[in-house]
Amino acid sequence: MSKEKPSIPKGTRDFGPAVVVKRNYIFGVIKRTFEKFGYLPLETPAMEQLSVLTGKYGDEGDQLIFKVLNSGDFLSKTTAADIEQGSKHLTRKISEKALRYDLTVPFARFVVMNRNEISFPFKRYQIQPVWRADRPQRGRYREFYQCDADVVGTNSLLCEAEIVQMIDEVLSTLGMTDFTIKINHRGVLAGIAEAIGEKGREGDICVAIDKLDKIGAEGVRKELLERGIAEPAVDKLEPLYDLKGSNQEILAQLQTLLGNTEEGQRGLKDLQEVWEYLDNLGSDALTTQNPSGQPRLQLDVTLARGLSYYTGCIFEVKVNNANMGSISGGGRYDNLTGMFGMPGVSGVGFSFGVDRIYDVLEELQLFPASSEVGTKVLIVQFDKESERYALPLLQKLRNAGIASELYPEPAKLKKQMGYADQKKIPFVLLVGSEEMASGKLKLRDMQTGEQDELYIDDIISQLKSEAN
Amino acid sequence: MSKEKPSIPKGTRDFGPAVVVKRNYIFGVIKRTFEKFGYLPLETPAMEQLSVLTGKYGDEGDQLIFKVLNSGDFLSKTTAADIEQGSKHLTRKISEKALRYDLTVPFARFVVMNRNEISFPFKRYQIQPVWRADRPQRGRYREFYQCDADVVGTNSLLCEAEIVQMIDEVLSTLGMTDFTIKINHRGVLAGIAEAIGEKGREGDICVAIDKLDKIGAEGVRKELLERGIAEPAVDKLEPLYDLKGSNQEILAQLQTLLGNTEEGQRGLKDLQEVWEYLDNLGSDALTTQNPSGQPRLQLDVTLARGLSYYTGCIFEVKVNNANMGSISGGGRYDNLTGMFGMPGVSGVGFSFGVDRIYDVLEELQLFPASSEVGTKVLIVQFDKESERYALPLLQKLRNAGIASELYPEPAKLKKQMGYADQKKIPFVLLVGSEEMASGKLKLRDMQTGEQDELYIDDIISQLKSEAN
C-alpha cells in the first residue's frame, strides 16, 4: 500500500466548498435562463465509444482524446505485429472507449440514436465536464466544464435572436454591465471574399483576420499575403476592419459592398431578420447601452470563429472591463448529424465558458453574498449540560430552514470560534450557564463582533429575515 | 469517417430531459438537507492518479478500475520484457491515471493534501459519478452517481444522530412513509462473537449473517459451520436473529448478554448515546411510526455491512413497501486517511443510492408534478403576422418568469400541437386573426382540453399562480 504523498493529475482540480458554491451559482443562473427559453437538460456518459469520437476533431484533436484501456487481459486480442506497429496502431486494439472531448459530438450521437423519439425542433442544454490531453497551462485544464445549448431541426432565425437574448440575460443576471455580443454571418464572410475578388477563399481570409486582436492589421496583412490573397484584394479588405456607425449603418454599408454576391445577400438578409426579431421582442441587447455608448449587440465583420463548422450566424462575447478572452460563442451549422449518417439536421448552438465567467466575476467582485451559502449559525457548547440545552434549539433552527450546526464537542471556545471563522459562518450562538438560566442567548455577528442577547424565537426571526 | 450506427458503451446511460429533471429533484432534496446540517459540497476530478486508487479496493476492486491510457507514444517507455509479462504488468507502464471508483478514497486524498487548510471537524458532501468495470446487469451500471456525506475529525456521536436525522428528513421530504433505518454497532457484533465463545471471529460471523435475508436461518447456519464456528456457538447466536420488543427492550436484552464483554459494552454505550441525542433533538426517527407500528429507527443486530472498514455505528436503510434493496448506508471508521500516511483521522459517513431512490419514487409514484419542470406554455403561430404579434407576448411571459416558447415556424397546427404534447407542455396559446383583433387569446389546457379566452395579463396571473 502506497504511503507516498498523494497528488492529483496535472491539469485537474479539486473544487473545495467555497468554490463549488460559487460555480453552482453560475450554473444556476445559466440553467434557469435556458429553461425559461424552453431548453431542457441532457446528460450523456463520460465515456463514449472511441469510434464515435475518432475523426471528429481533426488529427490534432484525435491525439488529445483520453483513451480508456480495455478491462481485463487487454493484450489477449493483440499480436506481436500490432505492438510492432507502434502506439497509434496499438491504441485501437487495446482501447474501445474514450472520455468525452466536447458536448457537441455526444449530442449529435444522442440525436441520431433517438431520432424516432425526439420531437423536433429539439432544444437541449448540457452542462458537463469534458477531458482533453492538452498541455496544461494557466486557464487551460485537462478537465473542465462545458455549458452548451443547441436547438436542432429548424432554420428559424428566431433561434439566433433568442440566443442573443439568453446571453444578454445570463450576463446581466450575473451583474455584468459592460459586455459586447459580437455577431457575424458566414455568408457575409463569403460575400466579402467574393467582393474583393477572392471568391471561395473565405477560409484563408478568416484564419487571418481572426488574429486581428492579437497581431494587428499589419500582421494580418502579412498573413493574408502569405496565404496567397492578392494585394489588391487585401487593400479592399482592410477598410472593413473598422466600419463606423450604428449596426444599421454598417448593414447598409455592407449592402452596398456585398449587394450583388449571393452569399453576401443571404448573410445580410439573415442578420436583418435577427435584428427584426430582437426589435419585436424589445430585447435589452438592442436597447441597453454599454458605458461606451454602444448597444450590447454589435455586428462585427471581423468575427470569424471556426469556419469549417458554421454555415450561418456566428456569435462571440467579450467582457469589456475585464482582462479575459471570449466568454461565450456559437453559431449555426447545417449538418450536425451527418457524421453519423443522418443528413439534413441543421441547428444553432452556443456555449458559456464557465471557468472564464468565474474569473470575471471574481475580478469584478460580482459574486453576491448569497452565493456563499453554508452554515448560517454555529452553536458553541461548553459542557455536557450546555450541549443538552442546545440540542432542541438546534432542532428549532433547522426546522425553520436555517442551516445550523452545534459544535460536536465541548472544545475550547477559541477552537470553536476558529471553526466558525474558517467556515465563514456569519453567526455564533453562545450557550453558557447564564444564558441557560435566563433563556436569553448570546448571538454574535462574526463580521461586526456585535453581540445581542435574544430569545431563540427572536433569533430565528432575525436569521430568517437576513436570508431574504 | 465512420457512418455506422453510433452507440454508447455497455453499462452507461444517456439521461434525457425528463429523467434529468427528476434526478435533479432528488439531488436537490439531498443537497438542501446536507446543507441544513452544515455539510458543504466538494468536487474532485474524474481522473485520479492510478497509484492513489490501486490497493484501496482489494484485488477484485483493482481489476474493476477503469485505467486511462497515457497520451502520446505510450509504448516509448516500455520494453519487450514489459510486454512479455502480460497485461497486468504492462498496465502500470502505459497508464498513470484512472477513473474515480468511489468518492471515499478521493475524499481521503483531498483531506491529506489539504490537511493544513482544513478546519476540523470537516463536513463535506459529494455528489458525482463513479466508474466501475463491473459486468453490467439490471440495476448495475458502469457509470453511476454516488452521493456521500462524511464528517471527519471528531468522535462525537452527535454526528451519528444527525446522520439518522438526515436520512429521515431526505426520505420523508421525498414522500416516503414506510422505511426503516437499521442501526447496529461493530462493538456489538464483536461482543456477540465473544459472548458465544468465538471471540475475534466476528468477521466470519458477519459475512454469514449478512445473508440472512437471502438464504434464511438454515442457510446462515450451514455457512457458519462451514466457516468453522462451533455448533454450540451457532446455537447461542440464533436467538439473536429476532430479538423482540422496543429498541430500548432490545438494548436491555443485549446488556444482559454482552454486559461483560469490553467491545459489547462500548457498542451498547455508543448506541445508547445516539438514542439520547435523538431523543433530545425530538427526532422524527424515534417518534414517527411506520404503518407496521414500529419507529423508523430500528436496532438490528443482524446488520453487518463491510466490517473491514467500519469500527463503530453502522447504518442501512430499507424501504418496506417497495421491491428494492438498501437505498442508503454508512458507518463510522477510525482511520480514513491512514492509507495515505495520515493516521488518526476518524469520522462517520453515509451515502444515498440515487438510482435506487429514483426507482422507488417511480414505483410508489412519488415524483411530484413540480419535479417535471419545463416549458409552461407554447405559443402556436399561423403565419408571419401572428408570429410578429406573438413576439412581445412571448417576451412578457418570460419577463414574468414563465418558461415559454414560440414555435419557431408557421408549421401545421397538428405538428405544433404534437410538439407541445410530446414535450409535455401543459398550456398552449393560440394566436389567430380573431385573437389578434380582440386581444383575447385562446389558452388551451393540454390535459383537460379546456380552452379559455383571456387577455395576456390574465394568462400571466393564471400561469404564475399555477406555479405555486
Short mmCIF file of C-alpha atoms in Angstrom, two decimals, chain A residues 147-436:
data_model
loop_
_atom_site.label_atom_id
_atom_site.label_comp_id
_atom_site.label_asym_id
_atom_site.label_seq_id
_atom_site.Cartn_x
_atom_site.Cartn_y
_atom_site.Cartn_z
CA CYS A 147 -22.11 24.50 -20.91
CA ASP A 148 -23.89 24.16 -24.25
CA ALA A 149 -27.35 24.95 -25.54
CA ASP A 150 -28.43 23.88 -29.04
CA VAL A 151 -31.66 23.71 -30.97
CA VAL A 152 -31.77 21.40 -33.97
CA GLY A 153 -34.38 20.74 -36.60
CA THR A 154 -35.37 24.28 -37.54
CA ASN A 155 -33.94 27.04 -39.72
CA SER A 156 -35.88 29.78 -37.98
CA LEU A 157 -33.78 32.81 -37.13
CA LEU A 158 -35.90 33.26 -34.02
CA CYS A 159 -33.42 30.80 -32.51
CA GLU A 160 -30.50 33.10 -33.24
CA ALA A 161 -32.41 36.04 -31.74
CA GLU A 162 -33.16 34.01 -28.63
CA ILE A 163 -29.52 33.04 -28.25
CA VAL A 164 -28.64 36.74 -28.18
CA GLN A 165 -31.34 37.19 -25.54
CA MET A 166 -30.13 34.28 -23.44
CA ILE A 167 -26.54 35.53 -23.47
CA ASP A 168 -27.74 39.00 -22.58
CA GLU A 169 -29.94 37.72 -19.76
CA VAL A 170 -27.34 35.39 -18.23
CA LEU A 171 -24.61 38.02 -18.17
CA SER A 172 -26.95 40.75 -16.91
CA THR A 173 -28.29 38.48 -14.18
CA LEU A 174 -24.70 37.75 -13.15
CA GLY A 175 -24.27 41.51 -12.71
CA MET A 176 -22.16 42.29 -15.77
CA THR A 177 -22.82 45.71 -17.30
CA ASP A 178 -20.08 46.15 -19.85
CA PHE A 179 -20.04 43.36 -22.42
CA THR A 180 -20.42 43.09 -26.18
CA ILE A 181 -22.19 40.30 -28.03
CA LYS A 182 -20.50 40.23 -31.41
CA ILE A 183 -22.43 38.77 -34.29
CA ASN A 184 -21.45 37.99 -37.87
CA HIS A 185 -22.54 35.63 -40.62
CA ARG A 186 -20.67 33.10 -42.68
CA GLY A 187 -22.45 34.39 -45.77
CA VAL A 188 -21.14 37.88 -45.12
CA LEU A 189 -17.60 36.50 -44.92
CA ALA A 190 -18.06 34.55 -48.16
CA GLY A 191 -19.60 37.64 -49.77
CA ILE A 192 -16.62 39.74 -48.72
CA ALA A 193 -14.22 37.22 -50.23
CA GLU A 194 -16.16 37.35 -53.47
CA ALA A 195 -16.48 41.14 -53.44
CA ILE A 196 -12.74 41.63 -53.10
CA GLY A 197 -12.10 39.19 -55.94
CA GLU A 198 -11.14 36.13 -53.89
CA LYS A 199 -14.32 34.05 -54.16
CA GLY A 200 -14.13 30.82 -52.20
CA ARG A 201 -11.07 31.94 -50.22
CA GLU A 202 -13.03 32.95 -47.11
CA GLY A 203 -11.33 30.13 -45.19
CA ASP A 204 -7.88 31.65 -45.51
CA ILE A 205 -9.21 35.15 -45.02
CA CYS A 206 -10.95 34.18 -41.82
CA VAL A 207 -7.99 32.39 -40.30
CA ALA A 208 -6.00 35.56 -40.85
CA ILE A 209 -8.47 38.21 -39.70
CA ASP A 210 -9.39 36.10 -36.68
CA LYS A 211 -5.96 37.16 -35.38
CA LEU A 212 -6.65 40.88 -35.74
CA ASP A 213 -6.86 41.38 -31.97
CA LYS A 214 -3.56 39.63 -31.39
CA ILE A 215 -1.30 40.64 -34.29
CA GLY A 216 -2.92 43.86 -35.55
CA ALA A 217 -3.72 44.95 -39.11
CA GLU A 218 -0.08 44.77 -40.24
CA GLY A 219 0.25 41.18 -39.04
CA VAL A 220 -2.98 40.19 -40.70
CA ARG A 221 -1.85 41.80 -43.97
CA LYS A 222 1.36 39.77 -43.89
CA GLU A 223 -0.51 36.55 -43.21
CA LEU A 224 -3.08 37.20 -45.93
CA LEU A 225 -0.34 37.73 -48.50
CA GLU A 226 1.48 34.62 -47.32
CA ARG A 227 -1.73 32.69 -47.75
CA GLY A 228 -1.85 33.85 -51.37
CA ILE A 229 -4.52 36.52 -51.16
CA ALA A 230 -3.73 39.09 -53.87
CA GLU A 231 -2.51 42.50 -52.74
CA PRO A 232 -5.39 44.45 -54.34
CA ALA A 233 -7.83 42.18 -52.53
CA VAL A 234 -6.11 42.85 -49.23
CA ASP A 235 -6.30 46.57 -49.93
CA LYS A 236 -10.04 46.26 -50.48
CA LEU A 237 -10.44 44.19 -47.34
CA GLU A 238 -8.73 46.48 -44.86
CA PRO A 239 -11.35 49.26 -44.73
CA LEU A 240 -13.77 46.65 -43.41
CA TYR A 241 -11.76 46.20 -40.19
CA ASP A 242 -13.31 49.29 -38.69
CA LEU A 243 -16.60 50.06 -40.26
CA LYS A 244 -18.11 53.04 -38.50
CA GLY A 245 -21.64 53.77 -37.43
CA SER A 246 -24.60 52.06 -35.85
CA ASN A 247 -25.42 48.44 -36.60
CA GLN A 248 -27.99 49.55 -39.16
CA GLU A 249 -25.48 51.88 -40.80
CA ILE A 250 -22.95 49.06 -41.01
CA LEU A 251 -25.57 46.78 -42.51
CA ALA A 252 -26.31 49.48 -45.10
CA GLN A 253 -22.61 49.85 -45.98
CA LEU A 254 -22.32 46.08 -46.37
CA GLN A 255 -25.40 46.08 -48.55
CA THR A 256 -23.62 48.41 -50.95
CA LEU A 257 -20.46 46.33 -50.88
CA LEU A 258 -21.92 42.80 -50.99
CA GLY A 259 -25.26 43.51 -52.62
CA ASN A 260 -24.51 41.54 -55.72
CA THR A 261 -22.95 38.46 -54.15
CA GLU A 262 -25.33 35.61 -53.46
CA GLU A 263 -23.73 34.56 -50.18
CA GLY A 264 -23.43 38.13 -49.02
CA GLN A 265 -27.10 38.71 -49.70
CA ARG A 266 -28.02 35.60 -47.73
CA GLY A 267 -25.94 36.72 -44.76
CA LEU A 268 -27.29 40.26 -44.72
CA LYS A 269 -30.88 39.08 -45.04
CA ASP A 270 -30.41 36.71 -42.10
CA LEU A 271 -28.77 39.37 -39.95
CA GLN A 272 -31.52 41.83 -40.79
CA GLU A 273 -34.10 39.26 -39.73
CA VAL A 274 -32.33 38.60 -36.42
CA TRP A 275 -32.47 42.33 -35.77
CA GLU A 276 -36.16 42.44 -36.57
CA TYR A 277 -36.86 39.61 -34.16
CA LEU A 278 -34.91 41.29 -31.39
CA ASP A 279 -36.60 44.61 -32.09
CA ASN A 280 -40.02 42.98 -31.92
CA LEU A 281 -39.07 41.23 -28.69
CA GLY A 282 -37.93 44.54 -27.22
CA SER A 283 -34.56 42.95 -26.46
CA ASP A 284 -32.24 44.66 -24.00
CA ALA A 285 -29.35 43.69 -26.26
CA LEU A 286 -30.50 46.42 -28.66
CA THR A 287 -31.71 49.00 -26.18
CA THR A 288 -29.23 48.81 -23.30
CA GLN A 289 -26.01 50.65 -23.87
CA ASN A 290 -22.53 49.82 -22.67
CA PRO A 291 -20.61 52.51 -20.79
CA SER A 292 -19.05 53.29 -24.18
CA GLY A 293 -22.49 54.25 -25.51
CA GLN A 294 -22.82 51.25 -27.84
CA PRO A 295 -25.67 48.74 -27.74
CA ARG A 296 -24.64 45.33 -26.41
CA LEU A 297 -25.21 43.59 -29.73
CA GLN A 298 -22.61 44.57 -32.30
CA LEU A 299 -22.25 43.46 -35.90
CA ASP A 300 -18.53 42.71 -36.37
CA VAL A 301 -17.43 41.60 -39.83
CA THR A 302 -14.01 40.63 -38.50
CA LEU A 303 -15.56 37.94 -36.28
CA ALA A 304 -14.60 34.62 -37.90
CA ARG A 305 -14.62 31.59 -35.50
CA GLY A 306 -14.19 28.01 -36.67
CA LEU A 307 -15.39 28.34 -40.20
CA SER A 308 -15.27 24.68 -41.18
CA TYR A 309 -18.17 24.04 -38.90
CA TYR A 310 -20.51 27.01 -39.05
CA THR A 311 -22.68 27.97 -42.00
CA GLY A 312 -24.87 30.88 -40.82
CA CYS A 313 -24.80 33.38 -37.96
CA ILE A 314 -21.84 33.25 -35.57
CA PHE A 315 -21.51 34.78 -32.11
CA GLU A 316 -18.83 35.68 -29.64
CA VAL A 317 -18.97 37.57 -26.36
CA LYS A 318 -16.37 39.84 -24.82
CA VAL A 319 -16.44 41.43 -21.38
CA ASN A 320 -15.04 44.90 -21.98
CA ASN A 321 -14.00 45.78 -18.44
CA ALA A 322 -12.20 42.54 -17.61
CA ASN A 323 -8.93 41.07 -18.76
CA MET A 324 -10.35 37.98 -20.42
CA GLY A 325 -10.89 36.46 -23.86
CA SER A 326 -14.26 35.45 -25.19
CA ILE A 327 -16.60 34.01 -22.54
CA SER A 328 -19.27 32.67 -24.87
CA GLY A 329 -19.64 31.78 -28.52
CA GLY A 330 -21.51 29.71 -31.05
CA GLY A 331 -23.22 29.68 -34.37
CA ARG A 332 -25.43 27.93 -36.90
CA TYR A 333 -24.41 24.69 -38.55
CA ASP A 334 -26.10 22.82 -41.38
CA ASN A 335 -25.19 19.26 -40.83
CA LEU A 336 -24.68 18.29 -37.19
CA THR A 337 -25.52 14.62 -37.52
CA GLY A 338 -24.10 13.98 -40.99
CA MET A 339 -21.05 12.48 -39.30
CA PHE A 340 -23.32 9.65 -38.16
CA GLY A 341 -25.12 9.17 -41.45
CA MET A 342 -28.17 11.31 -40.68
CA PRO A 343 -28.06 14.29 -43.05
CA GLY A 344 -30.16 17.43 -43.08
CA VAL A 345 -30.30 18.23 -39.38
CA SER A 346 -29.43 21.88 -39.08
CA GLY A 347 -29.33 23.83 -35.90
CA VAL A 348 -27.74 26.59 -33.92
CA GLY A 349 -25.95 26.43 -30.62
CA PHE A 350 -23.67 28.26 -28.27
CA SER A 351 -21.81 27.72 -25.05
CA PHE A 352 -20.63 29.56 -21.98
CA GLY A 353 -17.06 29.32 -20.73
CA VAL A 354 -17.75 28.79 -17.06
CA ASP A 355 -14.14 28.92 -15.86
CA ARG A 356 -13.71 32.28 -17.57
CA ILE A 357 -17.02 33.64 -16.28
CA TYR A 358 -15.93 32.59 -12.79
CA ASP A 359 -12.69 34.54 -13.13
CA VAL A 360 -14.52 37.59 -14.48
CA LEU A 361 -16.98 37.57 -11.58
CA GLU A 362 -14.06 37.33 -9.14
CA GLU A 363 -12.15 40.13 -10.91
CA LEU A 364 -15.19 42.42 -10.93
CA GLN A 365 -16.27 41.27 -7.44
CA LEU A 366 -19.71 40.37 -8.68
CA PHE A 367 -20.36 37.22 -6.66
CA PRO A 368 -23.28 38.08 -4.39
CA ALA A 369 -23.02 37.31 -0.69
CA SER A 370 -25.95 34.94 -1.13
CA SER A 371 -23.85 32.79 -3.43
CA GLU A 372 -21.81 31.91 -0.37
CA VAL A 373 -24.36 29.58 1.14
CA GLY A 374 -23.35 27.46 4.05
CA THR A 375 -24.00 27.18 7.73
CA LYS A 376 -25.76 30.29 8.99
CA VAL A 377 -25.23 29.83 12.71
CA LEU A 378 -22.94 27.74 14.90
CA ILE A 379 -23.98 26.91 18.45
CA VAL A 380 -20.98 26.87 20.73
CA GLN A 381 -21.14 24.42 23.64
CA PHE A 382 -19.21 24.44 26.91
CA ASP A 383 -20.07 21.17 28.60
CA LYS A 384 -22.50 18.26 28.54
CA GLU A 385 -25.18 20.38 30.16
CA SER A 386 -25.00 23.19 27.62
CA GLU A 387 -24.95 20.61 24.85
CA ARG A 388 -28.15 19.08 26.15
CA TYR A 389 -29.70 22.52 26.41
CA ALA A 390 -28.59 23.34 22.87
CA LEU A 391 -29.98 20.27 21.09
CA PRO A 392 -33.65 21.36 21.00
CA LEU A 393 -32.51 24.85 19.92
CA LEU A 394 -30.54 23.30 17.06
CA GLN A 395 -33.61 21.40 16.01
CA LYS A 396 -35.75 24.52 16.15
CA LEU A 397 -33.33 26.41 13.95
CA ARG A 398 -33.23 23.62 11.38
CA ASN A 399 -37.00 23.21 11.45
CA ALA A 400 -37.15 26.86 10.49
CA GLY A 401 -34.96 26.05 7.49
CA ILE A 402 -31.85 27.72 8.90
CA ALA A 403 -28.62 25.86 8.15
CA SER A 404 -27.19 25.32 11.62
CA GLU A 405 -24.56 23.35 13.45
CA LEU A 406 -23.79 22.52 17.03
CA TYR A 407 -20.06 22.14 17.54
CA PRO A 408 -19.94 18.41 18.28
CA GLU A 409 -17.58 18.56 21.27
CA PRO A 410 -17.08 20.81 24.29
CA ALA A 411 -13.80 22.05 22.82
CA LYS A 412 -12.05 25.25 23.87
CA LEU A 413 -14.01 28.38 22.97
CA LYS A 414 -11.13 29.57 20.80
CA LYS A 415 -11.23 26.38 18.76
CA GLN A 416 -14.98 26.58 18.25
CA MET A 417 -14.81 30.24 17.24
CA GLY A 418 -11.93 29.44 14.89
CA TYR A 419 -14.10 26.80 13.25
CA ALA A 420 -16.88 29.34 12.67
CA ASP A 421 -14.35 31.79 11.36
CA GLN A 422 -12.70 29.44 8.88
CA LYS A 423 -16.04 28.12 7.64
CA LYS A 424 -17.26 31.74 7.29
CA ILE A 425 -20.29 31.06 9.46
CA PRO A 426 -21.82 34.52 9.96
CA PHE A 427 -23.38 34.00 13.41
CA VAL A 428 -22.38 32.20 16.58
CA LEU A 429 -24.76 31.36 19.39
CA LEU A 430 -23.25 31.08 22.86
CA VAL A 431 -24.99 28.89 25.40
CA GLY A 432 -23.41 29.27 28.85
CA SER A 433 -24.85 28.86 32.33
CA GLU A 434 -26.16 32.43 32.45
CA GLU A 435 -27.91 32.01 29.13
CA MET A 436 -29.45 28.73 30.19
#
